[in-house]
Amino acid sequence: MAKQKYETVIGLETHIQLGTASKAFCGDDARFGGEPNTHISTVSLGHPGTLPVLNRKQIDYALRLSVALGAEVNLTNYFDRKNYFYTDLPKGYQITQDRCPISVGGFVPILLSDGTVKKVRLHHIHMEEDAGKSVHDVFEMHSGVDLNRAGVPLVEVVSEPDLRSAEEVDLFMNALRRLVRWLEISDGNMEQGSMRCDCNVSIRPQGSEELFARCEVKNMNSMRFARRAIEFETQRQIDIVESGGRVRQQTLQFDKNTGSTSPLRDKEDAHDYRYFPDPDLPPVVISAEELARVKAEMPALPWELYERFTTKFGLSAYDATILTEEKTIAFLFLDLTEKHQDYKACANLIINQVRPHLAENETNAVPDFPVQRWAELLDLVKENKVSNSVAKQKLFPAIWEKSDTPVAKLAEKMNLLQDSDADFLADLAEEILAKYPDKVAAYRKGKKGLLGFFMGELMKASKGKANPQEGNAVLREKLGG
Ligand code: ADP
Ligand code: MG
């Protein structure tokens, strides 16, 4: 009841680990995993006297993301120090961007279940380094610290409070995850912590435009938990307001065992961190040429392709969604449509055959595969030279092995070309009907469903090569309608 009176307002701060080989400010290995404290050097350990050296790759990655999201890039931007004390932060400060981040504005388009697109506005995107990890469940009497992650480059995407439900948060996170994979700047893997978000949640009376006090649930690293945390937090705040109280701005943590949130600390303010410019790092300067290059190299983006596939290509929302999940798949499909113009047939081949095949063989890389062959396969089906089932079961797998042979040749060699030769079909039909006099009589008495049985026999006898339409026609004729 009370729920209908309120609207949930959510803003997300999403941290995305950039997939660089080395860390943000030193040469240490930035990959996930490894024995604890093996991806470290004096810089990661924050030894006095060591100096950070900027890994340029992270700028390129953050720039790609900014451009893809339509953000305005600050061609000169700066790193700052955020000072706080914690065991997983040996330097005593985190390098981040406070005053002037790499970009501001932009938006993430999300496709709502009613088919409309909502543009979730971004406040800004900034770069920062990750902290290490405290480990509380390995040693009995004390905690451990693993600094492998300390200094790994991150971008933080800060949204405006434009999201209205856990579902929208889910769509937003999925859209971002798909995008960073598409741009090849991160694996977007939430389980391994490559993507995590802080959820800022407030409620307000339906119809209000005001922003009320919010609570920030820290470090959600699974969509399932984020959803539960938002639902719990919404209800908790409604209960407070309904019982005459006021929501207090707080930083919360989510307990996955109880499904509830609890206070972590009172909301800190910027001045608590004594932000100041990092004197060890020069300004990040991006040249106009560099920005122009990133724009020129930007691939067609998933939501742009979705739009094209559903409108220009006339595909269903379902097909377009699957085709735009992964860049490799989307571009194989596009490539195929250049060579065969039945878009639906192309989509079916990519979705039902290519995609499962790639998944089964655990590869997304088909760098040299001649897409031309798939087009030839579709041509053969269209021209009725091979049946759909033969194309799928026999030819498609064979093409992977023998991609250098034109498909028509291959089909001929494998003796798969379809027989639509009328005499041949008529002979086969005669033979089959002669074999099943009882069934023929039953058919003629009205059991028309038996046609399927005869068709099956005909296909079997022709080893799958009979043209289904013509076979059907021949059988009906012989059966007398
Ligand atoms: P801070 O920098 O102190 O964490 P910001 O005002 O920059 O706070 O906002 C951080 C995040 O909180 C942003 O994603 C923003 O959209 C979100 N946010 C701000 N106010 C609200 C609110 N009233 N309800 C929900 N989210 C909010
Ligand atoms: Mg914050």
XYZ file of C-alpha atoms in Angstrom, residues 143-379:
237
model
C 43.427 -10.483 9.161
C 45.578 -10.472 6.054
C 46.169 -7.842 3.396
C 46.615 -8.666 -0.278
C 48.012 -5.758 -2.256
C 47.876 -7.361 -5.708
C 44.931 -5.112 -6.567
C 46.451 -1.956 -5.085
C 47.130 0.491 -7.893
C 45.113 -1.276 -10.596
C 43.504 1.349 -12.884
C 39.777 2.005 -12.542
C 37.272 4.341 -14.061
C 34.329 5.459 -11.995
C 31.161 6.240 -13.898
C 28.945 8.498 -11.781
C 25.319 8.686 -12.878
C 22.766 11.371 -12.150
C 19.963 10.153 -9.868
C 17.927 9.076 -12.911
C 17.202 5.440 -12.073
C 13.843 4.503 -10.579
C 13.942 0.802 -9.730
C 16.155 -2.228 -9.196
C 15.203 -3.349 -12.729
C 16.554 -0.138 -14.198
C 19.755 -0.549 -12.196
C 20.058 -4.039 -13.621
C 19.611 -2.730 -17.178
C 22.091 0.072 -16.569
C 24.781 -2.244 -15.215
C 24.253 -4.722 -18.033
C 24.467 -1.967 -20.633
C 27.729 -0.732 -19.119
C 29.138 -4.222 -18.866
C 28.317 -4.948 -22.491
C 29.845 -1.631 -23.534
C 33.195 -2.036 -21.768
C 33.542 -5.492 -23.301
C 32.538 -4.080 -26.682
C 35.209 -1.394 -26.389
C 37.708 -4.001 -25.174
C 38.701 -1.932 -22.154
C 37.556 -4.349 -19.416
C 36.157 -7.847 -19.032
C 33.311 -6.369 -16.961
C 33.413 -9.409 -14.730
C 31.434 -8.697 -11.551
C 32.381 -11.927 -9.753
C 36.058 -11.053 -10.007
C 35.407 -7.473 -8.957
C 36.107 -5.894 -12.360
C 32.808 -4.067 -11.974
C 31.198 -2.998 -8.714
C 28.843 -0.245 -7.818
C 27.793 1.954 -4.936
C 24.030 2.430 -4.963
C 22.712 5.774 -3.720
C 19.082 5.295 -2.785
C 16.411 7.749 -1.671
C 12.635 7.843 -1.792
C 10.192 10.645 -2.463
C 6.430 11.026 -2.781
C 5.199 10.046 -6.253
C 5.171 13.090 -8.487
C 7.730 15.035 -6.476
C 10.749 16.475 -8.279
C 12.684 17.052 -5.092
C 15.700 14.996 -4.022
C 15.541 13.729 -0.456
C 18.297 12.454 1.828
C 19.957 9.379 0.389
C 21.813 6.395 1.706
C 24.745 4.919 -0.124
C 25.071 1.142 -0.162
C 28.743 0.411 -0.788
C 30.458 -2.040 -3.038
C 27.794 -4.176 -4.647
C 29.597 -6.814 -6.689
C 26.644 -8.848 -7.864
C 23.477 -7.733 -9.607
C 21.428 -10.070 -7.481
C 22.669 -8.424 -4.283
C 22.326 -4.908 -5.714
C 18.697 -5.672 -6.503
C 18.007 -7.017 -3.029
C 19.847 -4.138 -1.382
C 17.799 -1.564 -3.296
C 14.539 -3.304 -2.509
C 15.433 -3.619 1.165
C 16.638 -0.031 1.380
C 13.517 1.345 -0.326
C 11.280 -0.445 2.141
C 13.420 0.586 5.111
C 13.178 4.247 4.132
C 9.427 4.019 3.506
C 8.985 2.523 6.960
C 10.949 5.381 8.523
C 8.940 8.056 6.739
C 5.599 6.321 7.300
C 6.260 6.163 11.016
C 6.930 9.883 11.112
C 10.727 9.778 11.003
C 13.322 11.259 8.676
C 15.873 9.366 6.613
C 19.391 10.246 7.678
C 22.139 10.406 5.070
C 24.420 7.436 5.702
C 26.908 5.043 4.194
C 25.639 1.471 4.439
C 26.830 -2.023 3.821
C 24.706 -4.880 2.529
C 24.742 -8.185 4.368
C 24.104 -10.934 1.852
C 23.218 -13.444 4.541
C 20.386 -11.437 6.045
C 19.535 -9.446 2.893
C 19.580 -6.244 4.942
C 21.636 -3.055 5.045
C 23.388 -1.682 8.102
C 25.332 1.505 8.824
C 29.021 1.438 7.924
C 29.743 5.029 8.882
C 28.079 8.395 8.789
C 28.238 9.962 5.384
C 31.669 11.441 4.922
C 32.131 14.826 3.288
C 34.711 15.838 0.731
C 36.604 17.849 3.324
C 37.132 14.714 5.414
C 39.480 13.491 2.717
C 41.623 16.611 2.395
C 41.700 16.300 -1.377
C 44.629 18.078 -2.980
C 46.437 17.905 -6.354
C 48.933 15.054 -6.511
C 52.273 16.844 -6.777
C 53.966 13.719 -8.185
C 51.805 13.544 -11.312
C 51.756 16.049 -14.156
C 48.424 17.069 -15.743
C 46.999 14.529 -18.174
C 47.072 16.194 -21.573
C 45.046 14.692 -24.399
C 45.781 16.101 -27.821
C 43.037 17.033 -30.255
C 44.506 14.436 -32.637
C 44.228 11.716 -30.025
C 40.591 12.554 -29.385
C 39.918 12.642 -33.125
C 41.555 9.243 -33.555
C 39.477 7.665 -30.784
C 36.317 9.081 -32.359
C 37.309 7.844 -35.807
C 38.091 4.356 -34.509
C 34.893 4.047 -32.485
C 33.015 0.923 -33.646
C 29.250 1.064 -34.180
C 27.861 0.780 -30.646
C 25.445 -1.890 -29.438
C 22.441 0.423 -29.055
C 23.071 1.938 -32.497
C 23.126 -1.537 -34.032
C 20.030 -2.560 -32.062
C 18.207 0.377 -33.595
C 19.422 -0.503 -37.092
C 18.566 -4.202 -36.730
C 15.028 -3.582 -35.483
C 14.164 -0.808 -37.938
C 16.159 -1.064 -41.155
C 16.603 -4.849 -40.997
C 13.135 -5.534 -39.610
C 14.346 -8.000 -36.970
C 12.477 -8.762 -33.756
C 13.539 -7.192 -30.469
C 14.560 -10.667 -29.342
C 16.870 -11.299 -32.314
C 18.345 -7.796 -32.156
C 19.048 -8.184 -28.445
C 20.964 -11.409 -28.903
C 22.850 -10.095 -31.924
C 24.056 -7.045 -29.992
C 25.203 -8.806 -26.831
C 28.748 -9.319 -28.056
C 30.652 -7.315 -30.616
C 32.083 -10.365 -32.403
C 28.606 -11.754 -33.024
C 27.179 -8.397 -34.087
C 29.937 -7.833 -36.623
C 29.808 -11.362 -38.015
C 26.113 -10.779 -38.584
C 26.723 -7.412 -40.255
C 29.390 -8.953 -42.435
C 27.034 -11.753 -43.465
C 24.230 -9.336 -44.379
C 26.570 -7.680 -46.876
C 26.777 -11.008 -48.694
C 23.256 -12.370 -48.292
C 20.291 -10.050 -48.140
C 17.686 -12.151 -46.327
C 18.311 -10.557 -42.919
C 16.103 -12.943 -41.009
C 17.898 -15.961 -42.506
C 21.246 -14.365 -41.629
C 20.057 -13.715 -38.063
C 18.848 -17.302 -37.685
C 22.153 -18.705 -38.874
C 24.200 -16.506 -36.560
C 21.930 -16.986 -33.528
C 21.088 -20.667 -33.851
C 24.283 -22.029 -35.309
C 27.305 -19.751 -35.250
C 26.778 -18.519 -31.694
C 26.305 -21.944 -30.076
C 29.216 -23.271 -32.115
C 31.497 -20.507 -30.846
C 30.269 -20.992 -27.278
C 30.866 -24.723 -27.487
C 34.359 -24.199 -28.757
C 34.951 -21.526 -26.145
C 36.116 -18.965 -28.580
C 34.856 -15.647 -29.729
C 37.652 -15.348 -32.188
C 36.851 -16.333 -35.734
C 39.337 -13.934 -37.225
C 39.856 -15.511 -40.593
C 36.638 -17.360 -41.058
C 35.292 -16.687 -44.535
C 31.807 -15.417 -43.802
C 31.307 -15.781 -47.532
C 30.762 -19.516 -46.959
C 27.788 -18.919 -44.688
C 26.342 -16.662 -47.351
C 26.790 -19.440 -49.921
C 25.069 -21.860 -47.564
C 22.096 -19.524 -47.209
C 22.017 -19.096 -50.994
